[in-house]
């Protein structure tokens, strides 16, 4: 399994804390630094959309949250040929700092060019999410 994220991938996020994109923007999700992070505004749901720019098969999603600002209930949707997002899988992170891995069940793996990770709820009272690292593992289709 290899990382599916590369320079051609495009990221979109639901919000950035205080619109401070230079401090908390989406670019920090994949910069491999534990010193930087994406931090959302308050409110739920929050989301991250990853456009791979090619067809991929996803095996595992890896996230490193800041404890206390973790997505409690998460849903992953995949982009279809019909131009809509459909449910792919769900996962339930622990409220901890270390990197967490979430495998996609074999039956839920479908070829797609885009996914949307939705944080339906948060361990933070205000609904903020803080992610220090995002990686998606799998193969090109």
Rosetta silent file (secondary structure, phi, psi, omega in degrees, C-alpha in Angstrom):
SEQUENCE: XXXXXXXXXXXXXXXXXXXXXXXXXXXXXXXXXXXXXXXXXXXXXXXXXXXXXXXXXXXXXXXXXXXXXXXXXXXXXXXXXXXXXXXXXXXXXXXXXXXXXXXXXXXXXXXXXXXXXXXXXXXXXXXXXXXXXXXXXXXXX
SCORE:     score description
SCORE:     0.000 S_00000001
   1 L     0.000  134.051  179.772    0.000    0.000    0.000 S_00000001
   2 E  -123.500  159.526  175.682    1.285    3.419   -0.946 S_00000001
   3 E   -65.591  135.743  178.076    0.133    6.938   -0.225 S_00000001
   4 L   -91.636   -7.298 -178.008   -2.362    8.149   -2.825 S_00000001
   5 L   -86.164  130.175  176.924   -1.681   11.799   -2.007 S_00000001
   6 L  -146.001 -175.170 -175.798    0.673   13.663   -4.331 S_00000001
   7 L   -63.966  -21.424 -179.470    1.203   17.158   -5.718 S_00000001
   8 L   -82.795  -13.527 -179.771   -1.671   16.697   -8.185 S_00000001
   9 L   -71.636  142.663  176.079   -4.244   16.088   -5.431 S_00000001
  10 E  -114.547  138.832 -179.856   -6.547   18.945   -4.529 S_00000001
  11 E  -115.036  146.330  173.657   -7.965   19.462   -1.052 S_00000001
  12 E  -137.301  139.358  178.201  -11.048   21.346    0.056 S_00000001
  13 E  -125.349  158.005 -177.053  -12.156   21.894    3.656 S_00000001
  14 L   -68.952  -35.199 -177.887  -15.409   23.051    5.180 S_00000001
  15 L  -165.652  166.426  175.043  -13.845   25.922    7.152 S_00000001
  16 L  -133.623  133.524 -176.675  -10.646   27.311    8.663 S_00000001
  17 H   -51.430  123.873  178.560  -10.452   28.732   12.187 S_00000001
  18 H    52.338   21.517 -178.266  -10.923   32.520   12.062 S_00000001
  19 H    56.833   26.840  179.266  -10.196   32.292    8.301 S_00000001
  20 L   -87.663   70.006 -175.126   -6.491   32.184    9.211 S_00000001
  21 H   -64.793  -27.163  178.777   -5.482   30.029    6.245 S_00000001
  22 H   -73.189  -20.246  178.962   -1.787   30.887    6.659 S_00000001
  23 H  -101.608  -35.850 -170.699   -1.871   29.434   10.193 S_00000001
  24 H  -132.080   22.125 -172.541   -4.513   26.672    9.996 S_00000001
  25 L   -75.397  171.472 -177.020   -5.183   26.038    6.298 S_00000001
  26 H   -61.760  -25.027 -179.127   -5.765   22.832    4.359 S_00000001
  27 H   -61.470  -21.940 -177.841   -2.160   22.808    3.072 S_00000001
  28 H   -82.756   -8.120  176.901   -1.037   21.645    6.518 S_00000001
  29 H   -65.156  -31.520 -171.872   -2.990   18.372    6.272 S_00000001
  30 L  -124.703   21.092 -177.235   -0.339   16.868    4.002 S_00000001
  31 L   -90.051    2.849  177.938    2.880   18.771    4.783 S_00000001
  32 L    58.908   27.530  176.210    4.305   15.967    6.986 S_00000001
  33 L  -114.921  131.603  176.344    4.959   18.371    9.862 S_00000001
  34 L   -85.078    5.238  178.827    3.692   17.699   13.364 S_00000001
  35 L   -96.172  -14.974 -176.752    4.058   21.430   14.062 S_00000001
  36 L  -121.354  157.587 -177.158    1.278   22.524   11.680 S_00000001
  37 L  -155.760  162.048  165.485   -2.398   21.597   11.393 S_00000001
  38 E   -93.039  131.682  178.980   -5.756   22.234    9.795 S_00000001
  39 E  -128.393  123.999 -177.981   -8.136   23.681   12.357 S_00000001
  40 L   -84.446  165.227  168.356  -11.825   24.103   11.547 S_00000001
  41 L   -70.504  173.892  174.332  -14.242   26.744   12.732 S_00000001
  42 L   -71.451  155.937  176.313  -16.841   25.806   15.331 S_00000001
  43 L   109.434  150.782  178.378  -19.930   23.888   14.241 S_00000001
  44 L  -125.460  153.227   -3.176  -20.785   20.527   12.772 S_00000001
  45 L   -82.126  160.883  170.872  -20.472   18.894   10.400 S_00000001
  46 E  -114.495  159.936 -179.210  -16.963   19.684    9.169 S_00000001
  47 E  -153.197  162.218  170.793  -15.386   17.960    6.163 S_00000001
  48 E  -129.066  128.761  173.954  -12.330   17.378    3.994 S_00000001
  49 E  -109.055  130.576  176.404  -12.678   16.633    0.275 S_00000001
  50 E  -115.655  119.804  175.473   -9.745   14.986   -1.500 S_00000001
  51 E  -105.620  110.345 -175.728   -9.713   15.084   -5.309 S_00000001
  52 E   -75.253  -21.551 -177.578   -7.034   12.643   -6.478 S_00000001
  53 E    76.574    8.484  179.622   -7.177   13.729  -10.124 S_00000001
  54 E  -163.036  166.327  177.573   -7.253   10.054  -11.107 S_00000001
  55 E   -79.002  132.735 -179.215   -9.154    6.856  -10.283 S_00000001
  56 E  -136.226  162.089  171.459   -7.929    5.146   -7.081 S_00000001
  57 E  -117.418  120.310 -174.103   -8.815    2.250   -4.780 S_00000001
  58 E   -95.714  129.191  176.623   -8.661    3.238   -1.105 S_00000001
  59 E  -103.022  -42.725 -171.460   -7.555    0.747    1.561 S_00000001
  60 E  -144.500  141.773  172.939   -6.824    2.891    4.614 S_00000001
  61 E  -113.598  129.234  179.304   -7.394    6.422    5.880 S_00000001
  62 E  -116.724  133.400  179.805   -4.896    7.782    8.396 S_00000001
  63 E  -136.989  139.370  171.016   -5.550   10.814   10.593 S_00000001
  64 E  -118.456  111.370 -179.311   -3.627   12.452   13.409 S_00000001
  65 E   -95.752  169.062  164.322   -5.917   14.645   15.495 S_00000001
  66 L   -94.390  124.801  178.356   -5.277   16.923   18.426 S_00000001
  67 L   -52.444  137.925 -177.220   -6.857   15.279   21.459 S_00000001
  68 L    93.800  -13.504 -179.418   -9.963   17.173   22.513 S_00000001
  69 L  -133.727   46.083 -172.723  -10.666   18.241   18.908 S_00000001
  70 L  -104.003  142.037  172.177  -11.344   14.829   17.365 S_00000001
  71 E   -70.151  117.759 -178.627  -14.129   13.797   15.023 S_00000001
  72 E   -76.770  -46.955 -179.500  -16.211   11.341   17.090 S_00000001
  73 E  -120.206  119.725 -174.962  -18.405   10.047   14.296 S_00000001
  74 E  -125.242  141.777  178.799  -16.923   10.116   10.797 S_00000001
  75 E  -125.559  140.775  174.849  -18.351    9.164    7.438 S_00000001
  76 E  -114.191  130.833  175.862  -16.489    8.686    4.163 S_00000001
  77 E  -118.394  149.713  178.430  -18.260    9.229    0.867 S_00000001
  78 E  -115.249  152.169  178.915  -16.936    8.486   -2.606 S_00000001
  79 E   -82.837  135.225 -178.967  -17.572   10.319   -5.864 S_00000001
  80 L  -104.140  167.933  175.756  -19.539    8.375   -8.475 S_00000001
  81 L   -63.962  -21.452  179.203  -19.570    8.494  -12.265 S_00000001
  82 L   -80.665   -4.982  177.126  -23.009   10.117  -11.924 S_00000001
  83 L    84.284   30.700  177.450  -21.407   13.132  -10.237 S_00000001
  84 L  -134.813  159.078  173.004  -22.651   12.623   -6.676 S_00000001
  85 E   -89.971  137.415  175.522  -21.177   11.518   -3.361 S_00000001
  86 E  -129.775  153.338 -177.676  -22.441    8.204   -1.926 S_00000001
  87 E   -60.349  138.799  179.090  -21.694    6.538    1.408 S_00000001
  88 E  -118.686  -52.523 -179.194  -18.580    4.372    1.487 S_00000001
  89 E  -162.026  169.984  174.967  -17.746    3.658    5.147 S_00000001
  90 E  -128.423  152.700  172.623  -17.878    4.985    8.714 S_00000001
  91 E  -149.303  161.839 -172.027  -15.247    5.113   11.431 S_00000001
  92 L  -133.236   90.191 -177.539  -15.041    6.235   15.050 S_00000001
  93 L   -64.993  154.310  171.783  -11.685    7.735   16.126 S_00000001
  94 L   -82.894  153.947  179.669  -10.425    7.685   19.693 S_00000001
  95 L   -83.704   72.252 -176.320   -9.928   11.027   21.450 S_00000001
  96 L  -140.289  165.017  179.777   -6.113   10.780   21.319 S_00000001
  97 L   -84.110  -36.931 -173.797   -3.136   12.504   19.661 S_00000001
  98 L   -61.451  159.121  177.406   -1.269    9.604   17.942 S_00000001
  99 L   -57.848  133.434  178.604   -1.822    8.679   14.292 S_00000001
 100 E  -119.139  141.825 -179.857   -4.908    6.498   13.826 S_00000001
 101 E  -116.277  137.400 -179.178   -5.587    4.178   10.878 S_00000001
 102 E  -127.962  111.409 -179.117   -9.019    3.213    9.608 S_00000001
 103 E   -79.223  144.358  174.296   -9.275    0.352    7.130 S_00000001
 104 L   -94.147  124.235 -179.187  -11.957    0.325    4.476 S_00000001
 105 L   -58.368  145.358 -178.540  -13.696   -3.069    4.402 S_00000001
 106 H   -51.171  -41.937 -177.991  -13.146   -5.044    1.201 S_00000001
 107 H   -67.714  -21.411 -178.292  -16.878   -4.888    0.389 S_00000001
 108 H   -95.430   -1.489 -177.961  -16.834   -1.057    0.670 S_00000001
 109 L   -82.547  120.939  178.248  -13.860   -0.507   -1.655 S_00000001
 110 L  -136.354  148.438  176.369  -14.850    1.065   -4.944 S_00000001
 111 L   -67.729  133.824  179.952  -12.835    2.921   -7.560 S_00000001
 112 E  -155.530  157.313  178.109  -13.264    6.668   -7.220 S_00000001
 113 E  -101.516   -7.459 -173.681  -11.506    9.913   -8.105 S_00000001
 114 E  -151.853  144.078  170.866  -12.680   11.838   -5.044 S_00000001
 115 E  -133.217  159.133  177.075  -13.641   11.240   -1.424 S_00000001
 116 E  -128.523  119.284  176.432  -15.270   13.339    1.258 S_00000001
 117 E   -98.578  117.012 -175.749  -14.436   12.726    4.921 S_00000001
 118 E  -107.961  125.115  175.224  -17.261   14.116    7.049 S_00000001
 119 E   -96.550   96.199 -173.003  -16.788   14.774   10.767 S_00000001
 120 E   -71.579  -30.459  177.201  -20.407   14.531   11.899 S_00000001
 121 E  -146.490  165.925 -174.755  -19.602   15.282   15.534 S_00000001
 122 E  -134.488  154.405  173.903  -16.586   16.346   17.569 S_00000001
 123 L   -74.930  -15.034  176.164  -15.150   15.746   21.029 S_00000001
 124 L   -80.585  134.316 -178.763  -14.898   19.553   21.265 S_00000001
 125 L   -55.459  -33.899 -176.903  -17.983   21.180   22.763 S_00000001
 126 L   -90.927   -3.662  177.009  -18.017   23.760   19.954 S_00000001
 127 L    87.493   13.873  179.257  -17.546   21.218   17.150 S_00000001
 128 L   -77.196  149.112  177.662  -14.016   22.211   16.127 S_00000001
 129 L  -123.721  136.582  176.081  -11.732   19.641   14.461 S_00000001
 130 E  -128.154  119.970 -178.405   -7.919   19.782   14.470 S_00000001
 131 E  -122.967  123.928  178.433   -5.956   17.472   12.139 S_00000001
 132 E   -91.473  -25.933 -178.050   -2.139   17.399   12.035 S_00000001
 133 E  -150.655  136.436  173.190   -1.799   14.680    9.404 S_00000001
 134 E  -129.109  131.140  170.473   -3.963   13.132    6.707 S_00000001
 135 E  -142.601  148.027  178.560   -2.873   10.250    4.514 S_00000001
 136 E  -128.370  122.694 -175.673   -4.845    7.923    2.290 S_00000001
 137 E  -107.123  146.194  178.726   -3.339    4.585    1.362 S_00000001
 138 E   165.693 -148.970 -178.818   -4.248    2.338   -1.545 S_00000001
 139 E  -136.817  152.521  169.884   -3.510    1.816   -5.239 S_00000001
 140 E   -67.532  143.812 -178.545   -4.141    3.596   -8.484 S_00000001
 141 L   -78.101    0.000    0.000   -6.999    1.949  -10.361 S_00000001
